[in-house]
Amino acid sequence: MVAQSYARLMTLEEFIIQGQNHFKGATGDLSQLLRDIALAAKIISNEVNKAGITNLLGLDGSVNVQGEAVKRLDLFSNDQMIHALSRSGNVCMIVSEENDKPVRTRSSSGKYVVAMDPLDGSSNIDVNVSIGTIFSVFARKSDRADEPNDYDIHQLGTEQIAAGYVLYGSSTTLVYTTGLGVSAFTLDPGLGEFFLSERSIKMPRFGPTYSLNEGHIGQCSPAVQSYLRKCKTPDSFSGKPYNCRYIGSMVSDIHRTLLDGGIFMYPDTQRLPDGKLRLMYECYPMAFIIEQAGGIAVDKNKTRILEIPVRDIHQRSSIFMGSDQNMRDLISMM
Ligand code: AHM
Ligand code: MG
């Protein structure tokens, strides 16, 4: 019975090959890169699930380039992702939250540059709350015969050729886009296989949910404060205020927003004038996914996230993203 039901499911591998067939002349290199990321995701997922019973859990005493405490699982995930991305020789350079400088792989002729947060939401590791991996893929600009350079990493979000995240939650889910819609895959941990769980995800045009660290509201702009007052005022249609949902793991908060609709924000505050989240490996990939699903993503100046230039690989950006209607309401107040 169970075996029969598996027969109806499409594996990630089949889906990737199907997608590759859409592109005439595709070499299969991007497909291989996505497979490599899926492999790293399985290894990290396995380790995340064991974290409570191994000594991987806990602080290792060092701090990352943002001055934040680094957990061992972050380092493990960073190593696994770098290793996986270096396997097939397709990636020449990797920008990671955990590395001060871009990491050059052995394959200086690799076609792609990847930006990633190998384990996002790390403050949630110790309390068994879902965390995730975020990635963004660019085609290099420089000649493959030369060494990769700064132009390869200072690309706009609109130039991403793929982006995605892996959510290590009650199940492990991989969500990605190559610009032809957003699809989700769920890991069967017994088989070690990702199966297609949702194709061409379109987020609801509106969702009665807002998501932010509201503890900082006193430091937010008047526009964000008045938007929040609106969220809390029962609307004339439903007679109810919006729901507040905030996990504190961007991957989890975005995944819920993607599926159920609503709005997610990490605004600028007096203390953090550019917010907290990193443009290249948190904001760009999530904005690409949200836009592909029919949503909107902007910063405090109403600038489309995907069009904010990269000055520094670890630069931060305020971010407001979510369903079309929620975002239009907010933008009209900004
Ligand atoms: P991290 O990359 O160090 O894990 O930080 C990013 C996380 C996001 O997942 C989340 O949206 C945000 O930090 C939560 O921050 P805060 O605790 O200030 O609400
Ligand atoms: Mg992180």
Short mmCIF file of C-alpha atoms and ligand atoms in Angstrom, two decimals:
data_model
loop_
_atom_site.label_atom_id
_atom_site.label_comp_id
_atom_site.label_asym_id
_atom_site.label_seq_id
_atom_site.Cartn_x
_atom_site.Cartn_y
_atom_site.Cartn_z
CA MET A 1 0.00 0.00 0.00
CA VAL A 2 2.66 2.47 1.10
CA ALA A 3 4.95 1.48 -1.79
CA GLN A 4 2.11 2.21 -4.21
CA SER A 5 1.63 5.71 -2.86
CA TYR A 6 5.36 6.44 -3.29
CA ALA A 7 4.98 5.55 -6.96
CA ARG A 8 2.82 8.65 -7.43
CA LEU A 9 5.42 10.99 -5.95
CA MET A 10 8.03 12.87 -7.95
CA THR A 11 11.55 12.97 -6.56
CA LEU A 12 13.65 16.14 -6.48
CA GLU A 13 15.99 14.47 -8.95
CA GLU A 14 13.17 13.90 -11.47
CA PHE A 15 11.92 17.45 -10.97
CA ILE A 16 15.39 18.93 -11.54
CA ILE A 17 15.81 16.96 -14.78
CA GLN A 18 12.34 18.00 -15.94
CA GLY A 19 13.25 21.66 -15.24
CA GLN A 20 16.56 21.29 -17.06
CA ASN A 21 14.72 20.02 -20.14
CA HIS A 22 12.87 23.36 -20.31
CA PHE A 23 16.14 25.13 -21.11
CA LYS A 24 17.42 24.39 -24.59
CA GLY A 25 21.16 23.87 -24.49
CA ALA A 26 21.26 23.48 -20.67
CA THR A 27 24.51 21.84 -19.63
CA GLY A 28 23.17 20.27 -16.44
CA ASP A 29 25.65 22.21 -14.29
CA LEU A 30 22.98 24.14 -12.38
CA SER A 31 21.09 20.87 -11.88
CA GLN A 32 24.24 19.35 -10.38
CA LEU A 33 24.63 22.37 -8.12
CA LEU A 34 21.07 21.94 -6.83
CA ARG A 35 21.75 18.25 -6.21
CA ASP A 36 24.89 19.17 -4.26
CA ILE A 37 22.88 21.56 -2.09
CA ALA A 38 20.25 18.87 -1.50
CA LEU A 39 22.96 16.47 -0.36
CA ALA A 40 24.36 19.02 2.11
CA ALA A 41 20.79 19.67 3.31
CA LYS A 42 20.31 15.98 4.11
CA ILE A 43 23.57 15.84 6.05
CA ILE A 44 22.74 19.02 8.00
CA SER A 45 19.19 17.82 8.63
CA ASN A 46 20.51 14.57 10.04
CA GLU A 47 22.87 16.44 12.34
CA VAL A 48 20.23 18.99 13.40
CA ASN A 49 17.99 16.11 14.46
CA LYS A 50 20.78 14.63 16.56
CA ALA A 51 21.97 17.95 17.96
CA GLY A 52 20.35 17.47 21.34
CA ILE A 53 22.20 14.21 21.95
CA THR A 54 25.60 15.07 20.61
CA ASN A 55 28.15 17.56 21.75
CA LEU A 56 27.59 19.54 18.56
CA LEU A 57 25.12 21.57 20.54
CA GLY A 58 26.41 24.62 22.34
CA LEU A 59 28.75 27.52 21.91
CA ASP A 60 32.23 26.87 20.60
CA GLY A 61 33.52 30.11 22.04
CA SER A 62 34.23 31.98 18.79
CA VAL A 63 32.32 34.89 17.25
CA ASN A 64 31.44 35.38 13.58
CA VAL A 65 32.09 38.48 11.48
CA GLN A 66 28.88 40.07 12.77
CA GLY A 67 30.21 39.82 16.33
CA GLU A 68 27.58 37.22 17.22
CA ALA A 69 28.18 33.99 19.11
CA VAL A 70 28.72 31.05 16.75
CA LYS A 71 27.37 27.63 17.59
CA ARG A 72 29.07 24.42 16.57
CA LEU A 73 26.20 23.44 14.33
CA ASP A 74 26.76 26.67 12.35
CA LEU A 75 30.35 25.67 11.70
CA PHE A 76 29.37 22.12 10.83
CA SER A 77 26.72 23.40 8.37
CA ASN A 78 29.15 25.88 6.85
CA ASP A 79 31.73 23.13 6.28
CA GLN A 80 29.13 20.79 4.77
CA MET A 81 27.79 23.43 2.39
CA ILE A 82 31.27 24.52 1.28
CA HIS A 83 32.26 20.91 0.80
CA ALA A 84 29.11 20.09 -1.17
CA LEU A 85 29.43 23.20 -3.33
CA SER A 86 33.04 22.38 -4.10
CA ARG A 87 32.33 18.77 -5.16
CA SER A 88 31.42 19.15 -8.80
CA GLY A 89 33.70 22.02 -9.75
CA ASN A 90 30.78 24.27 -10.76
CA VAL A 91 31.26 26.90 -8.05
CA CYS A 92 34.26 29.24 -8.06
CA MET A 93 33.39 31.41 -5.06
CA ILE A 94 31.18 31.22 -1.97
CA VAL A 95 29.99 34.08 0.23
CA SER A 96 28.95 32.76 3.63
CA GLU A 97 27.64 34.39 6.75
CA GLU A 98 30.29 32.46 8.64
CA ASN A 99 33.28 33.67 6.60
CA ASP A 100 34.63 37.19 6.75
CA LYS A 101 35.90 37.05 3.14
CA PRO A 102 34.53 35.24 0.08
CA VAL A 103 35.76 31.64 -0.01
CA ARG A 104 37.50 30.60 -3.23
CA THR A 105 37.01 26.96 -4.10
CA ARG A 106 39.62 24.84 -5.87
CA SER A 107 37.63 25.31 -9.11
CA SER A 108 38.62 28.80 -10.21
CA SER A 109 36.94 28.09 -13.59
CA GLY A 110 33.59 27.23 -11.96
CA LYS A 111 30.61 28.97 -13.56
CA TYR A 112 28.73 29.95 -10.43
CA VAL A 113 28.98 32.05 -7.29
CA VAL A 114 26.88 31.08 -4.28
CA ALA A 115 25.90 33.24 -1.30
CA MET A 116 24.56 31.44 1.75
CA ASP A 117 23.59 31.47 5.36
CA PRO A 118 24.43 27.86 6.21
CA LEU A 119 22.40 27.80 9.43
CA ASP A 120 19.99 30.66 9.91
CA GLY A 121 18.20 31.21 13.20
CA SER A 122 21.08 29.81 15.22
CA SER A 123 19.83 31.34 18.47
CA ASN A 124 17.00 28.81 18.20
CA ILE A 125 19.23 25.71 18.11
CA ASP A 126 19.42 25.25 21.87
CA VAL A 127 15.66 25.53 22.31
CA ASN A 128 14.73 22.98 19.63
CA VAL A 129 12.97 25.49 17.37
CA SER A 130 13.16 25.21 13.60
CA ILE A 131 16.15 26.62 11.77
CA GLY A 132 17.23 26.67 8.15
CA THR A 133 19.79 27.06 5.37
CA ILE A 134 19.44 29.87 2.80
CA PHE A 135 21.20 30.04 -0.57
CA SER A 136 21.43 32.23 -3.63
CA VAL A 137 23.13 31.37 -6.95
CA PHE A 138 24.67 33.78 -9.49
CA ALA A 139 26.40 33.12 -12.79
CA ARG A 140 29.93 34.54 -12.63
CA LYS A 141 30.63 37.64 -14.72
CA SER A 142 34.36 37.27 -15.20
CA ASP A 143 35.97 35.10 -17.84
CA ARG A 144 36.30 31.51 -16.65
CA ALA A 145 39.94 31.50 -17.69
CA ASP A 146 40.63 34.25 -15.12
CA GLU A 147 40.42 34.23 -11.35
CA PRO A 148 36.95 35.22 -10.06
CA ASN A 149 36.79 38.83 -8.87
CA ASP A 150 34.64 41.41 -7.09
CA TYR A 151 32.27 41.85 -10.04
CA ASP A 152 31.25 38.23 -9.61
CA ILE A 153 29.97 38.82 -6.10
CA HIS A 154 28.66 42.38 -6.42
CA GLN A 155 25.63 41.44 -8.49
CA LEU A 156 22.06 42.62 -8.05
CA GLY A 157 19.36 40.37 -6.62
CA THR A 158 17.62 40.52 -10.00
CA GLU A 159 20.60 38.62 -11.42
CA GLN A 160 20.10 35.54 -9.22
CA ILE A 161 19.62 32.46 -11.35
CA ALA A 162 18.40 30.33 -8.45
CA ALA A 163 17.62 30.76 -4.78
CA GLY A 164 16.12 28.70 -2.04
CA TYR A 165 16.06 27.58 1.55
CA VAL A 166 15.89 24.41 3.57
CA LEU A 167 13.71 24.39 6.66
CA TYR A 168 14.66 21.94 9.40
CA GLY A 169 11.30 21.81 11.12
CA SER A 170 8.78 19.12 11.99
CA SER A 171 9.86 17.85 8.59
CA THR A 172 12.78 18.97 6.43
CA THR A 173 11.57 21.00 3.46
CA LEU A 174 13.58 22.33 0.53
CA VAL A 175 12.03 25.28 -1.33
CA TYR A 176 13.66 26.76 -4.41
CA THR A 177 13.16 28.77 -7.56
CA THR A 178 15.11 29.14 -10.78
CA GLY A 179 12.81 31.95 -11.89
CA LEU A 180 10.06 29.68 -13.17
CA GLY A 181 7.93 29.55 -10.02
CA VAL A 182 8.57 28.19 -6.55
CA SER A 183 8.43 24.51 -5.62
CA ALA A 184 8.72 22.70 -2.30
CA PHE A 185 10.11 19.25 -1.53
CA THR A 186 9.77 17.26 1.67
CA LEU A 187 12.48 14.91 2.88
CA ASP A 188 11.52 11.35 3.68
CA PRO A 189 14.16 10.72 6.34
CA GLY A 190 13.84 6.94 6.05
CA LEU A 191 14.57 6.91 2.32
CA GLY A 192 16.85 9.96 2.34
CA GLU A 193 14.89 11.29 -0.64
CA PHE A 194 13.22 14.66 -1.23
CA PHE A 195 9.75 14.37 -2.80
CA LEU A 196 7.85 17.16 -4.53
CA SER A 197 5.25 18.44 -2.05
CA GLU A 198 4.09 21.63 -3.77
CA ARG A 199 4.59 22.96 -7.29
CA SER A 200 4.21 26.57 -8.51
CA ILE A 201 3.45 27.98 -5.07
CA LYS A 202 1.40 31.18 -5.19
CA MET A 203 1.05 32.99 -1.89
CA PRO A 204 -2.42 34.23 -0.87
CA ARG A 205 -3.01 37.81 -2.05
CA PHE A 206 -3.73 38.71 1.58
CA GLY A 207 -3.13 37.07 4.94
CA PRO A 208 -4.32 38.37 8.32
CA THR A 209 -0.94 37.76 9.99
CA TYR A 210 1.99 40.02 10.81
CA SER A 211 5.43 38.86 11.87
CA LEU A 212 8.20 40.89 13.46
CA ASN A 213 10.17 41.23 16.69
CA GLU A 214 7.62 43.55 18.25
CA GLY A 215 9.80 44.17 21.28
CA HIS A 216 11.61 46.77 19.18
CA ILE A 217 8.48 48.62 18.05
CA GLY A 218 9.28 51.70 20.15
CA GLN A 219 12.43 52.16 18.03
CA CYS A 220 10.69 51.69 14.67
CA SER A 221 9.63 54.40 12.21
CA PRO A 222 6.22 56.11 12.65
CA ALA A 223 5.04 54.34 9.45
CA VAL A 224 5.76 50.88 10.88
CA GLN A 225 4.18 51.87 14.19
CA SER A 226 0.98 53.05 12.53
CA TYR A 227 0.86 49.96 10.30
CA LEU A 228 1.04 47.82 13.42
CA ARG A 229 -1.79 49.82 15.02
CA LYS A 230 -3.86 49.05 11.93
CA CYS A 231 -3.00 45.33 12.24
CA LYS A 232 -4.28 45.37 15.81
CA THR A 233 -7.53 47.17 15.03
CA PRO A 234 -10.42 44.82 14.25
CA ASP A 235 -11.19 45.29 10.57
CA SER A 236 -14.72 46.06 9.41
CA PHE A 237 -14.83 42.91 7.25
CA SER A 238 -13.89 40.15 9.72
CA GLY A 239 -14.35 42.08 12.97
CA LYS A 240 -10.98 40.71 14.12
CA PRO A 241 -7.45 42.09 14.42
CA TYR A 242 -4.58 40.32 12.61
CA ASN A 243 -2.70 37.47 14.25
CA CYS A 244 0.88 37.98 15.38
CA ARG A 245 3.28 35.10 14.64
CA TYR A 246 7.02 35.40 15.16
CA ILE A 247 9.40 32.46 15.45
CA GLY A 248 12.66 34.39 15.20
CA SER A 249 13.99 32.07 12.47
CA MET A 250 13.68 33.86 9.15
CA VAL A 251 13.33 30.61 7.21
CA SER A 252 10.40 29.48 9.37
CA ASP A 253 8.72 32.89 9.39
CA ILE A 254 9.06 33.22 5.61
CA HIS A 255 7.87 29.66 4.99
CA ARG A 256 4.67 30.34 6.94
CA THR A 257 4.20 33.68 5.16
CA LEU A 258 4.73 32.00 1.78
CA LEU A 259 2.12 29.32 2.42
CA ASP A 260 -0.45 31.20 4.52
CA GLY A 261 0.10 34.80 3.39
CA GLY A 262 0.63 37.86 5.58
CA ILE A 263 3.62 40.09 6.16
CA PHE A 264 7.11 39.55 7.59
CA MET A 265 9.38 42.42 8.55
CA TYR A 266 12.73 43.11 10.08
CA PRO A 267 12.53 46.92 10.09
CA ASP A 268 15.19 49.52 10.63
CA THR A 269 15.33 50.71 14.23
CA GLN A 270 17.17 53.55 15.96
CA ARG A 271 19.76 51.00 17.13
CA LEU A 272 19.97 49.15 13.79
CA PRO A 273 19.36 51.76 11.03
CA ASP A 274 19.73 49.04 8.36
CA GLY A 275 17.87 46.36 10.26
CA LYS A 276 19.55 43.06 11.08
CA LEU A 277 19.19 40.75 8.12
CA ARG A 278 21.94 40.41 5.51
CA LEU A 279 21.24 41.53 1.97
CA MET A 280 23.17 38.96 -0.05
CA TYR A 281 22.29 35.71 1.66
CA GLU A 282 19.09 36.44 3.59
CA CYS A 283 17.19 39.25 1.84
CA TYR A 284 18.01 38.58 -1.85
CA PRO A 285 17.11 34.88 -1.92
CA MET A 286 13.94 35.31 0.16
CA ALA A 287 12.85 38.30 -1.95
CA PHE A 288 13.36 36.26 -5.13
CA ILE A 289 11.17 33.48 -3.75
CA ILE A 290 8.48 35.83 -2.44
CA GLU A 291 8.28 37.69 -5.77
CA GLN A 292 8.15 34.43 -7.70
CA ALA A 293 5.19 33.44 -5.51
CA GLY A 294 3.37 36.72 -6.28
CA GLY A 295 4.45 38.75 -3.25
CA ILE A 296 6.40 41.99 -2.76
CA ALA A 297 9.71 42.69 -0.95
CA VAL A 298 11.06 46.18 -0.23
CA ASP A 299 13.32 48.00 2.23
CA LYS A 300 12.59 51.05 4.42
CA ASN A 301 12.87 53.35 1.37
CA LYS A 302 10.31 51.27 -0.57
CA THR A 303 13.16 50.15 -2.84
CA ARG A 304 12.67 46.70 -4.30
CA ILE A 305 15.04 44.43 -2.33
CA LEU A 306 16.29 42.75 -5.51
CA GLU A 307 17.49 46.14 -6.82
CA ILE A 308 19.55 47.24 -3.80
CA PRO A 309 23.24 47.19 -4.81
CA VAL A 310 25.76 45.21 -2.78
CA ARG A 311 28.48 47.43 -1.31
CA ASP A 312 29.71 44.95 1.25
CA ILE A 313 29.11 41.21 1.20
CA HIS A 314 27.85 41.26 4.80
CA GLN A 315 25.77 44.43 4.54
CA ARG A 316 22.40 44.52 6.24
CA SER A 317 19.08 45.76 4.94
CA SER A 318 15.76 46.52 6.51
CA ILE A 319 13.16 44.24 4.93
CA PHE A 320 9.37 44.15 4.56
CA MET A 321 7.98 41.28 2.55
CA GLY A 322 4.79 39.37 2.06
CA SER A 323 1.42 39.15 0.34
CA ASP A 324 0.55 41.71 -2.31
CA GLN A 325 -2.31 43.37 -0.40
CA ASN A 326 -0.56 43.48 2.99
CA MET A 327 2.50 45.02 1.35
CA ARG A 328 0.46 47.61 -0.55
CA ASP A 329 -1.20 48.66 2.71
CA LEU A 330 2.17 49.06 4.42
CA ILE A 331 3.82 50.83 1.47
CA SER A 332 0.96 53.35 1.34
CA MET A 333 1.84 54.33 4.94
CA MET A 334 5.61 54.56 4.39
P1 AHM B 1 21.35 34.63 12.36
O1 AHM B 1 21.67 34.59 10.87
O2 AHM B 1 22.48 35.05 13.19
O3 AHM B 1 20.71 33.35 12.79
O4 AHM B 1 20.27 35.81 12.53
C1 AHM B 1 19.20 35.88 11.66
C2 AHM B 1 17.92 35.63 12.41
C3 AHM B 1 16.76 35.43 11.47
O5 AHM B 1 16.54 34.07 11.22
C4 AHM B 1 15.61 36.03 12.24
O6 AHM B 1 14.62 36.56 11.38
C5 AHM B 1 16.26 37.10 13.05
O7 AHM B 1 17.64 36.76 13.17
C6 AHM B 1 15.71 37.21 14.42
O8 AHM B 1 16.30 38.28 15.08
P2 AHM B 1 15.74 38.83 16.48
O9 AHM B 1 16.15 37.83 17.50
O10 AHM B 1 16.41 40.15 16.64
O11 AHM B 1 14.25 38.95 16.37
MG MG B 2 23.05 32.40 10.66
#
